Coordinates of C-alpha atoms and ligand atoms in Angstrom, one line a residue:
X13 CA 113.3 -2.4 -47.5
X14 CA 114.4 1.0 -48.3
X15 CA 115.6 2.2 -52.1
X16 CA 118.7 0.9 -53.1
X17 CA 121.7 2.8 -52.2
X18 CA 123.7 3.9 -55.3
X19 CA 127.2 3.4 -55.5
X20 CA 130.5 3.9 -57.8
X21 CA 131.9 0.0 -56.2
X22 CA 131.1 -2.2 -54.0
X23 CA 133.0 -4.6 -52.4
X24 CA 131.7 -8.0 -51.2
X25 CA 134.1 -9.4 -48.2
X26 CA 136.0 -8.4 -45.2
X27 CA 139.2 -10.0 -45.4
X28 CA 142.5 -9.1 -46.5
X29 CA 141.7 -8.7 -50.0
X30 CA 138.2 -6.8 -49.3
X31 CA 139.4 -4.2 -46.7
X32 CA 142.7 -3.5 -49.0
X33 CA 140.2 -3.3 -52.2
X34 CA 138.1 -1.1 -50.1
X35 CA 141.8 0.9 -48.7
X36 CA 142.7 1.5 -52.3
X37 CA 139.7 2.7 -53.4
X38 CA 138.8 4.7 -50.8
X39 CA 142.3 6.4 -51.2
X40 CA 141.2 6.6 -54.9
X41 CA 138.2 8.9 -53.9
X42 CA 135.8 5.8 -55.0
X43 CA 133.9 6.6 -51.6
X44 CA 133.4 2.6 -51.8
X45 CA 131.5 0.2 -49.9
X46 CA 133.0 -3.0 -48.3
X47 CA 130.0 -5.2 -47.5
X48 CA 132.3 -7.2 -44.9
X49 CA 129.5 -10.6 -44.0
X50 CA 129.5 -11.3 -40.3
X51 CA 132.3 -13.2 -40.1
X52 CA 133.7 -9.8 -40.6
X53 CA 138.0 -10.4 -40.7
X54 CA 138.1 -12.8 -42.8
X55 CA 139.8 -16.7 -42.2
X56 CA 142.8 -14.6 -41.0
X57 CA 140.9 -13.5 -37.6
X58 CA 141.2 -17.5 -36.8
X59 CA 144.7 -17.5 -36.5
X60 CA 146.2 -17.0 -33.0
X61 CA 149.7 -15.1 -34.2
X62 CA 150.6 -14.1 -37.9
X63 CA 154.2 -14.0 -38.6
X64 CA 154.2 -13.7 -42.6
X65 CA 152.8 -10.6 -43.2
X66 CA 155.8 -8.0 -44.2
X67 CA 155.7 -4.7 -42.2
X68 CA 155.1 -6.9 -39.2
X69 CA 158.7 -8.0 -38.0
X70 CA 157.2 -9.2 -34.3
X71 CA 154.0 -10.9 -35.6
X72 CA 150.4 -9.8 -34.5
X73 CA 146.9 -11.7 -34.4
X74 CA 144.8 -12.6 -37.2
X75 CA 142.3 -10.6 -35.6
X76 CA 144.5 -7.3 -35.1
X77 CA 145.9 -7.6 -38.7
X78 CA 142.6 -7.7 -40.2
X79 CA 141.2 -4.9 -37.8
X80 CA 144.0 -2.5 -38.6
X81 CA 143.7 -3.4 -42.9
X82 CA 140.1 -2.1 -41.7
X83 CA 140.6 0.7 -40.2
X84 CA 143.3 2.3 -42.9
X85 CA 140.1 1.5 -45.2
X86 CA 137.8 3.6 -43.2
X87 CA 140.5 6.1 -43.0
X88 CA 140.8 6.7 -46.6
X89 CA 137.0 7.3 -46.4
X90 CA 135.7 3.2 -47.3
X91 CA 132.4 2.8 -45.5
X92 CA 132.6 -1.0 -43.8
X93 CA 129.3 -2.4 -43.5
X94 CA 128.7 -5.6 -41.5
X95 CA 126.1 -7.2 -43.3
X96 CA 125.8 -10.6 -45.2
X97 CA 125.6 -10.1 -49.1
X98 CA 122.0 -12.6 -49.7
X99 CA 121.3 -12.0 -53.4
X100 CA 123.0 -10.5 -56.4
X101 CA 121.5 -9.7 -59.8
X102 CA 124.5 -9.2 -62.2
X103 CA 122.6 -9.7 -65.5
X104 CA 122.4 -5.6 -65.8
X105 CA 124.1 -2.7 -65.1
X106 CA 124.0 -1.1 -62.5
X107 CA 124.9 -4.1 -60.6
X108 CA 121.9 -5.0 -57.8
X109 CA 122.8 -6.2 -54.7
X110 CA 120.9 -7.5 -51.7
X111 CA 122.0 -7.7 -48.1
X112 CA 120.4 -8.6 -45.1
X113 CA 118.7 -5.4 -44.2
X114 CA 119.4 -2.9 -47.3
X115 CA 120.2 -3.2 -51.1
X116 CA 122.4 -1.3 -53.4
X117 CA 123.1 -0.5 -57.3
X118 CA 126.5 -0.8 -58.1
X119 CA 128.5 0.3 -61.4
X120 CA 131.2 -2.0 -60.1
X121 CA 131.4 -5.0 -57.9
X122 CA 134.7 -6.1 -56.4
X123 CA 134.3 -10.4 -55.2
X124 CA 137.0 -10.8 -52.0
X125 CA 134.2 -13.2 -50.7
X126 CA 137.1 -15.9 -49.9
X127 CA 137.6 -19.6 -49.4
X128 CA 137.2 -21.9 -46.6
X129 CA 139.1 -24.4 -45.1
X130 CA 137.4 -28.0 -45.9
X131 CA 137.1 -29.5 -41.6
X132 CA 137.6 -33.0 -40.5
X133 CA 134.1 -32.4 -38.5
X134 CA 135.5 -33.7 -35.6
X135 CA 134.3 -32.7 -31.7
X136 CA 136.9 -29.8 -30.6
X137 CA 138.3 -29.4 -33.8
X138 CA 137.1 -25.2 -33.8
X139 CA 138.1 -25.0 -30.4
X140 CA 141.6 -26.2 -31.0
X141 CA 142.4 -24.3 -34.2
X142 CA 145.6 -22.7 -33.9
X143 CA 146.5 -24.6 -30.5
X144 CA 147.5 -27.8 -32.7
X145 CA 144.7 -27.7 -35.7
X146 CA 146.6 -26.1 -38.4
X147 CA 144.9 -25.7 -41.9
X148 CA 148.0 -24.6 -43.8
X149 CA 152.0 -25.4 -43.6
X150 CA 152.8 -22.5 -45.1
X151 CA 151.3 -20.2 -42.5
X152 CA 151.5 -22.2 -39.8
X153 CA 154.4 -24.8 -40.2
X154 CA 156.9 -22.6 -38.3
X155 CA 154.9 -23.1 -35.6
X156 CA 156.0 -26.8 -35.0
X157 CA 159.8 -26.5 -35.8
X158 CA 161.2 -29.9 -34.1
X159 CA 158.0 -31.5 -33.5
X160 CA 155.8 -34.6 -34.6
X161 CA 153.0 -33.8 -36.7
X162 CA 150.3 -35.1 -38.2
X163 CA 149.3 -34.5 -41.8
X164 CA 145.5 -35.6 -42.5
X165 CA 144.6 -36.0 -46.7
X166 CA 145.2 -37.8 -49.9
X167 CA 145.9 -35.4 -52.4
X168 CA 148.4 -33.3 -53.7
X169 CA 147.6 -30.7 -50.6
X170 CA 148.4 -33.3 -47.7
X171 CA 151.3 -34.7 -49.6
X172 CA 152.3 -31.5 -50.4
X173 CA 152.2 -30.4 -46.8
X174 CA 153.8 -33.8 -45.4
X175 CA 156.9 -32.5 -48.2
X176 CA 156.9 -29.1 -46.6
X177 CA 156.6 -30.2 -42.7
X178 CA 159.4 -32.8 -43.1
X179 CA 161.8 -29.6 -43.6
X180 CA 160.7 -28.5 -40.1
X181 CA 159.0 -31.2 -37.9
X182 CA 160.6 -34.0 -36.6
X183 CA 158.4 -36.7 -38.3
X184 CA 155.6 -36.6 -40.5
X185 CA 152.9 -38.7 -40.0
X186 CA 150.4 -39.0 -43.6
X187 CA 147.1 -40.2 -42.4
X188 CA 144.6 -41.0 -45.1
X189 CA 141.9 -43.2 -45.3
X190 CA 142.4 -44.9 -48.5
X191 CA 145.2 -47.3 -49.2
X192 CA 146.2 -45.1 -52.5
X193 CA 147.1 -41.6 -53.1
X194 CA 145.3 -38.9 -55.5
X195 CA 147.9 -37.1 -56.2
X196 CA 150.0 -36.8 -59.2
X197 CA 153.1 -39.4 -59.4
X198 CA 155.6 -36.7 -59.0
X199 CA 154.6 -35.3 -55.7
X200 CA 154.2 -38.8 -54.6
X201 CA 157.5 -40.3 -55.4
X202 CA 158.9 -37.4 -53.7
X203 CA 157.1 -37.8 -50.7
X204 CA 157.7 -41.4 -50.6
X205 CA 161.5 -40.9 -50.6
X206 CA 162.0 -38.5 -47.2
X207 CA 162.5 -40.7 -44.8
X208 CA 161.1 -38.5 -42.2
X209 CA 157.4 -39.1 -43.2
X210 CA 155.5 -42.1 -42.3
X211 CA 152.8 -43.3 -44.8
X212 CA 149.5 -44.8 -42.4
X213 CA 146.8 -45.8 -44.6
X214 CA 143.9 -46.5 -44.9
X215 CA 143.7 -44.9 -41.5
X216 CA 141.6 -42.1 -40.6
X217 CA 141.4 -39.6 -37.4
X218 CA 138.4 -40.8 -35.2
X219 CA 138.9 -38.8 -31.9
X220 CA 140.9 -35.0 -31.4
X221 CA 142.4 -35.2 -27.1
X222 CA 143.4 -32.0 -25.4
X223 CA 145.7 -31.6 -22.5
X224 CA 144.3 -29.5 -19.2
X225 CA 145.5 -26.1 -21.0
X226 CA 143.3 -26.9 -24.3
X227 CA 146.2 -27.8 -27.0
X228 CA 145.7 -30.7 -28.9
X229 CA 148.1 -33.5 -27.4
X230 CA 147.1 -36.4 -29.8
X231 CA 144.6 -38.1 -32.1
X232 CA 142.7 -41.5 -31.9
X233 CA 143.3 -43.5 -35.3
X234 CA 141.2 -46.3 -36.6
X235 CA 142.7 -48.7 -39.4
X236 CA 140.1 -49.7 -42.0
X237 CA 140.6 -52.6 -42.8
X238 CA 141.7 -54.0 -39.3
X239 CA 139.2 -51.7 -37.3
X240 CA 142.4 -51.6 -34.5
X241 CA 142.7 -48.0 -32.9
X242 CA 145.8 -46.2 -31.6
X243 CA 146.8 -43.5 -30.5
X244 CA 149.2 -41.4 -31.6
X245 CA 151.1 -38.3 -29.4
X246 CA 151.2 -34.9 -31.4
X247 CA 151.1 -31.5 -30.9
X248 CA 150.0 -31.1 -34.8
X249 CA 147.8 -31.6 -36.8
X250 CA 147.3 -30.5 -40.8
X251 CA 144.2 -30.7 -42.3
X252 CA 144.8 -30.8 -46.0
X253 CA 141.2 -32.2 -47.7
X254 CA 140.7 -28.7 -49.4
X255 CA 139.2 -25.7 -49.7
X256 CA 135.4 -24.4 -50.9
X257 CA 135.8 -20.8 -52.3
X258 CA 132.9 -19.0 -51.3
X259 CA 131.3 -18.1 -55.0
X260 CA 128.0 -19.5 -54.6
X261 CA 125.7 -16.1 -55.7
X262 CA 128.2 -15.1 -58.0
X263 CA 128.7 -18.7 -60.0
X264 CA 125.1 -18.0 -62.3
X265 CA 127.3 -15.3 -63.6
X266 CA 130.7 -15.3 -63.6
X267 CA 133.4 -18.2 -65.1
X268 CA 134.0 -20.6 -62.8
X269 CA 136.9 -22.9 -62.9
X270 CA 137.7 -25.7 -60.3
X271 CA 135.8 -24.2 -57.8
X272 CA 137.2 -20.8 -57.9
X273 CA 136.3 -17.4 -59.9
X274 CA 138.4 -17.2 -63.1
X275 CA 140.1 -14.0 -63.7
X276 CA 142.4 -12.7 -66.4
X277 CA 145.9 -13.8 -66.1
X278 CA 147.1 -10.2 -66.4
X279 CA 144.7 -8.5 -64.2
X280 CA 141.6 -8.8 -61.8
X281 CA 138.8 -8.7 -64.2
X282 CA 136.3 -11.7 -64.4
X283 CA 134.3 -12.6 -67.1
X284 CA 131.6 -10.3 -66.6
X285 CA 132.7 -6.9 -67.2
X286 CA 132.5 -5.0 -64.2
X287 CA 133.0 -7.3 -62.1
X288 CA 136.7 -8.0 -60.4
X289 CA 137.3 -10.7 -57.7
X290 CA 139.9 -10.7 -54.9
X291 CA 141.9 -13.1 -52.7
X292 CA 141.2 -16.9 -51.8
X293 CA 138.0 -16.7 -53.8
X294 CA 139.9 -16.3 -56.8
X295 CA 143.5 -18.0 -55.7
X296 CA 143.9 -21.8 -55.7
X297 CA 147.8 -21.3 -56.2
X298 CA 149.3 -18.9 -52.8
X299 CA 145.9 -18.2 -50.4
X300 CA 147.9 -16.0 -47.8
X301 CA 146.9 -12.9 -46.3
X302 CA 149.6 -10.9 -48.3
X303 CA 148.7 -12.2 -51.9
X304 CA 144.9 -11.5 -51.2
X305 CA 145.6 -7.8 -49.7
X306 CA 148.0 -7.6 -52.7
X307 CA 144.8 -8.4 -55.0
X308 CA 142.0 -6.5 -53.6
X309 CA 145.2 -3.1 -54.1
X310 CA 144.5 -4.5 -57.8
X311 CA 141.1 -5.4 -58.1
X312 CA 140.4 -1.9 -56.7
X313 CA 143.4 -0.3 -59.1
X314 CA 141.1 -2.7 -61.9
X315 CA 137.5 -1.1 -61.0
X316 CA 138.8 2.9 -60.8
X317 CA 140.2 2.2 -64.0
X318 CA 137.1 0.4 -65.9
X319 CA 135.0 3.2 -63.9
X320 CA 136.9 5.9 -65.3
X321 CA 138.2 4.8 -68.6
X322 CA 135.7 1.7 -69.5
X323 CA 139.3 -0.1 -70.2
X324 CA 138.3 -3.9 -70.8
X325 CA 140.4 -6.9 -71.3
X326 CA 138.4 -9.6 -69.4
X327 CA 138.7 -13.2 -68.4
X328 CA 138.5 -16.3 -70.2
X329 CA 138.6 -19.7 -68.9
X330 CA 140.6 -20.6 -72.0
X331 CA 144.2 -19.9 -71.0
X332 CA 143.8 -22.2 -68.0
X333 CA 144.7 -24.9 -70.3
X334 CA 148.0 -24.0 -71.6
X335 CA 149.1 -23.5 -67.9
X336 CA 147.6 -26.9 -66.4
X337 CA 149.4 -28.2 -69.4
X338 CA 153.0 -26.9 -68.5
X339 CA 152.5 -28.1 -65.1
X340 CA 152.0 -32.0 -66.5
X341 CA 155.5 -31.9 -68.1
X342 CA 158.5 -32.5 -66.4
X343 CA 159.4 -29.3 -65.1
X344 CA 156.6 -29.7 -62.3
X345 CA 158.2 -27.6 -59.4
X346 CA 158.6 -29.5 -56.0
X347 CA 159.4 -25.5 -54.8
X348 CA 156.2 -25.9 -53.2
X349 CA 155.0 -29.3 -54.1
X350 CA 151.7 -29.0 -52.7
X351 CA 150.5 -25.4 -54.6
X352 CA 152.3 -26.8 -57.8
X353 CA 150.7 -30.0 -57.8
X354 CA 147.0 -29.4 -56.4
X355 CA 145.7 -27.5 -58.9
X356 CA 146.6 -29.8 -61.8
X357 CA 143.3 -30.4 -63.6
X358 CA 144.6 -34.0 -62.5
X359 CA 143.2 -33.1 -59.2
X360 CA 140.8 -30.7 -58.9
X361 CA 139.5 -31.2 -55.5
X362 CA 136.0 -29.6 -56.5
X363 CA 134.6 -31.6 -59.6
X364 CA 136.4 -34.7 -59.1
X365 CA 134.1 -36.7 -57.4
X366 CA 136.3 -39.5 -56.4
X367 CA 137.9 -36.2 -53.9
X368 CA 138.4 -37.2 -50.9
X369 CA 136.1 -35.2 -48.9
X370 CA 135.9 -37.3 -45.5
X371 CA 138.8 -38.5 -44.6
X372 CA 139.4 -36.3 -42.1
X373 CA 139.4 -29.5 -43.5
X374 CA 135.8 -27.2 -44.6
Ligands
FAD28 C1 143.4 -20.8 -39.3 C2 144.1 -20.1 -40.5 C3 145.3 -19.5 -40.2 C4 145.9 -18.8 -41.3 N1 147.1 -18.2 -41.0 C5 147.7 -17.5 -42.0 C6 149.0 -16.9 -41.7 O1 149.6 -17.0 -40.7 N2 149.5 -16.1 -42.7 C7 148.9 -16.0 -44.0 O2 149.4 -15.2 -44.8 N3 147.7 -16.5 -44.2 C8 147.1 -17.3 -43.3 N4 145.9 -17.9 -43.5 C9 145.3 -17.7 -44.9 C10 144.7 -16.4 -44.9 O3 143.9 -16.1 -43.8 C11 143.8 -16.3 -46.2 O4 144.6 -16.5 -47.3 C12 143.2 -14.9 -46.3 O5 142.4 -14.6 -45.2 C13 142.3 -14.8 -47.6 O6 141.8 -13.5 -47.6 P1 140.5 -13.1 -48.4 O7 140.2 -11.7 -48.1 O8 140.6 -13.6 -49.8 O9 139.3 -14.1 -47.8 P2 138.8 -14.4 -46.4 O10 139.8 -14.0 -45.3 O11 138.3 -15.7 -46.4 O12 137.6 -13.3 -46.1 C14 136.4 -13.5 -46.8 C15 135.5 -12.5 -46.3 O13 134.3 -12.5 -47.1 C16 133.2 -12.4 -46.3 N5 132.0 -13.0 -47.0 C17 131.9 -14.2 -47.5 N6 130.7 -14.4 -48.0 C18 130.0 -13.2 -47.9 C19 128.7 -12.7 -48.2 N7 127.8 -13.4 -48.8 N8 128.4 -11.4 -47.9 C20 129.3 -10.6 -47.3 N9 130.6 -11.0 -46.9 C21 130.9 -12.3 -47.2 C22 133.5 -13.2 -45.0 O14 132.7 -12.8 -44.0 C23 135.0 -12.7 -44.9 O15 135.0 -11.5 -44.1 C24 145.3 -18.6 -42.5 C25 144.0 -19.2 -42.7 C26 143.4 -19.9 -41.7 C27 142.1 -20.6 -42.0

């Protein structure tokens, strides 16, 4: 392998909040690197039509959204490598970082590495994402306006996600494969009390069917405790057992909470100076495409500054806990039930280990 290349930033991740980090600081005169892995695009290049993302009244792919983020990057003079980050050493500065075929030295290291989707693991389930496998009500809900769903999961999340598909679907149909919930009282009184969600448990999703064009059509259930099958017509399905952040080089290092990299509550710095992180990889609470462009702009507003001025405030894991404890007292918002309630310490789907990791998303 050749010297390490030397660079001002570096950006880990080719998502929304990577190729805006690397759009910023390019435009900044940072000359950055965005190393973008080879799943280059980011979660967002799985979605078959975006219609959330503001500036883009008619809707566009995941694929062309991410691929145009890119290109404004490289237009303000980013350089987008597609690589896979392999090893990082942030014990010293400069910053050493180790891709598949090259290695760099970095004053400052921007994280937009991102989150995945937890699956079922079912046959066909990758094929049919985003022809009836939905991941998220929030960006895809809209998508099923008058229809019967399917919500798969026993936490806040799924309940969460039942609460916000009732307003649109049809009927709501909670799969989950034990007979009790673990999510927090509030969300599941509330999702108790719509009458247009049905409760099965302790069910789970055995079998994904197609039709002849390739959208999912229905799902094979098994129940438990009887071991009887049915199944049951839909054209949707949520999968809402939660997400893994993708912070596995960077954990020796930086604060971790519930999974995800902890940053300050005012800004994107983590604990380790130098070092900001971006997007889902850092974002329990929102994970869209527009709050993780929206953090790489300040993650890469956060490095120009530290580069230039050394300005430090810093993460600490510390004021976590005056927030989780606000969200335990009555004033728990139902706004968006499932956001509100999932991250409550009560139900941290990462270090609990009674989560419920298989009962039906990565
Ligand atoms: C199916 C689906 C549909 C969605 N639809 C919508 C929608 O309609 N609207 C909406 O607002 N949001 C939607 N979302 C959510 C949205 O896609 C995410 O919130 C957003 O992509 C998060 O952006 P990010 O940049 O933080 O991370 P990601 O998009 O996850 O990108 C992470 C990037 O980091 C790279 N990476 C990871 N590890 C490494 C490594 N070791 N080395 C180098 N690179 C690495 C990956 O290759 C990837 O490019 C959807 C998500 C899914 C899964």
């Amino acid at each position: 392998m050749s010297a390490p290349e030397i660079v001002p930033l570096l950006i880990v991740g080719g998502g929304p909040a990577g190729y805006t980090a690397a759009l910023y600081a390019g435009r900044a005169g940072l000359t950055p690197i965005c190393i973008e892995g080879f799943d280059s695009g980011g979660q967002l290049s799985r979605s078959f039509l975006v219609e959330n993302f503001p500036g883009v009244p008619d809707g566009t792919s995941g694929a062309d959204l991410s691929n145009r983020i890119r290109e404004q990057a490289i237009g303000f003079g980013a350089r987008v490598v597609m690589d896979d980050v392999v090893g990082v050493d942030l014990s010293r500065r400069p910053f050493r970082v180790v891709t598949t075929s090259h290695s760099y030295l970095a004053d400052a290291i921007v994280v937009a590495t991102g989150s995945v989707p937890r699956p079922l693991g079912l046959p066909r389930e990758e094929e049919l994402i985003g022809r009836g496998i939905a991941y998220c009500a929030l960006c895809d809900g809209a998508f099923f306006a008058g229809q019967e769903v399917i919500v798969v999961g026993g936490g806040n999340a799924a309940l969460g996600e039942s609460i916000q598909m009732a307003r649109v679907a049809s009927r709501v149909t909670l799969v989950h494969r034990r007979s009790e919930f673990r999510a927090d009282d509030v969300v599941e009184v509330a999702a108790r009390a719509i009458a247009g969600i049905e409760i099965l448990t302790p069910h789970v999703v055995e079998e994904l069917l197609a039709d002849d064009d390739g959208n999912l059509c229905g799902v094979r259930l098994r129940n438990l405790s009887t071991g009887e099958r049915c199944v049951r017509e839909t054209a949707g399905l949520f999968v809402a057992i939660g997400h893994e952040p993708a912070t596995g080089l960077f954990a020796p290092y930086l604060a971790i909470s519930r999974g995800h990299i902890v940053t300050s509550l005012t800004s994107t710095e983590t604990s380790l100076e130098g070092v900001f992180a971006a997007g889902d990889v850092a974002d329990s609470r929102y994970r869209q495409a527009v709050t993780a462009a929206a953090s790489g702009c300040q993650a890469a507003i956060d490095a120009e500054r530290w580069l230039v001025t050394g300005d430090w405030v810093g993460a600490s894991v510390e004021p976590a806990v005056p927030v989780a404890a606000r969200r335990r007292g009555p004033s728990v918002s139902l706004l968006i039930p499932e956001q509100a309630a999932e991250h409550s310490p009560m139900t941290d789907p990462v270090h609990d280990p009674a989560h419920d990791r298989t009962s039906s998303h990565p």
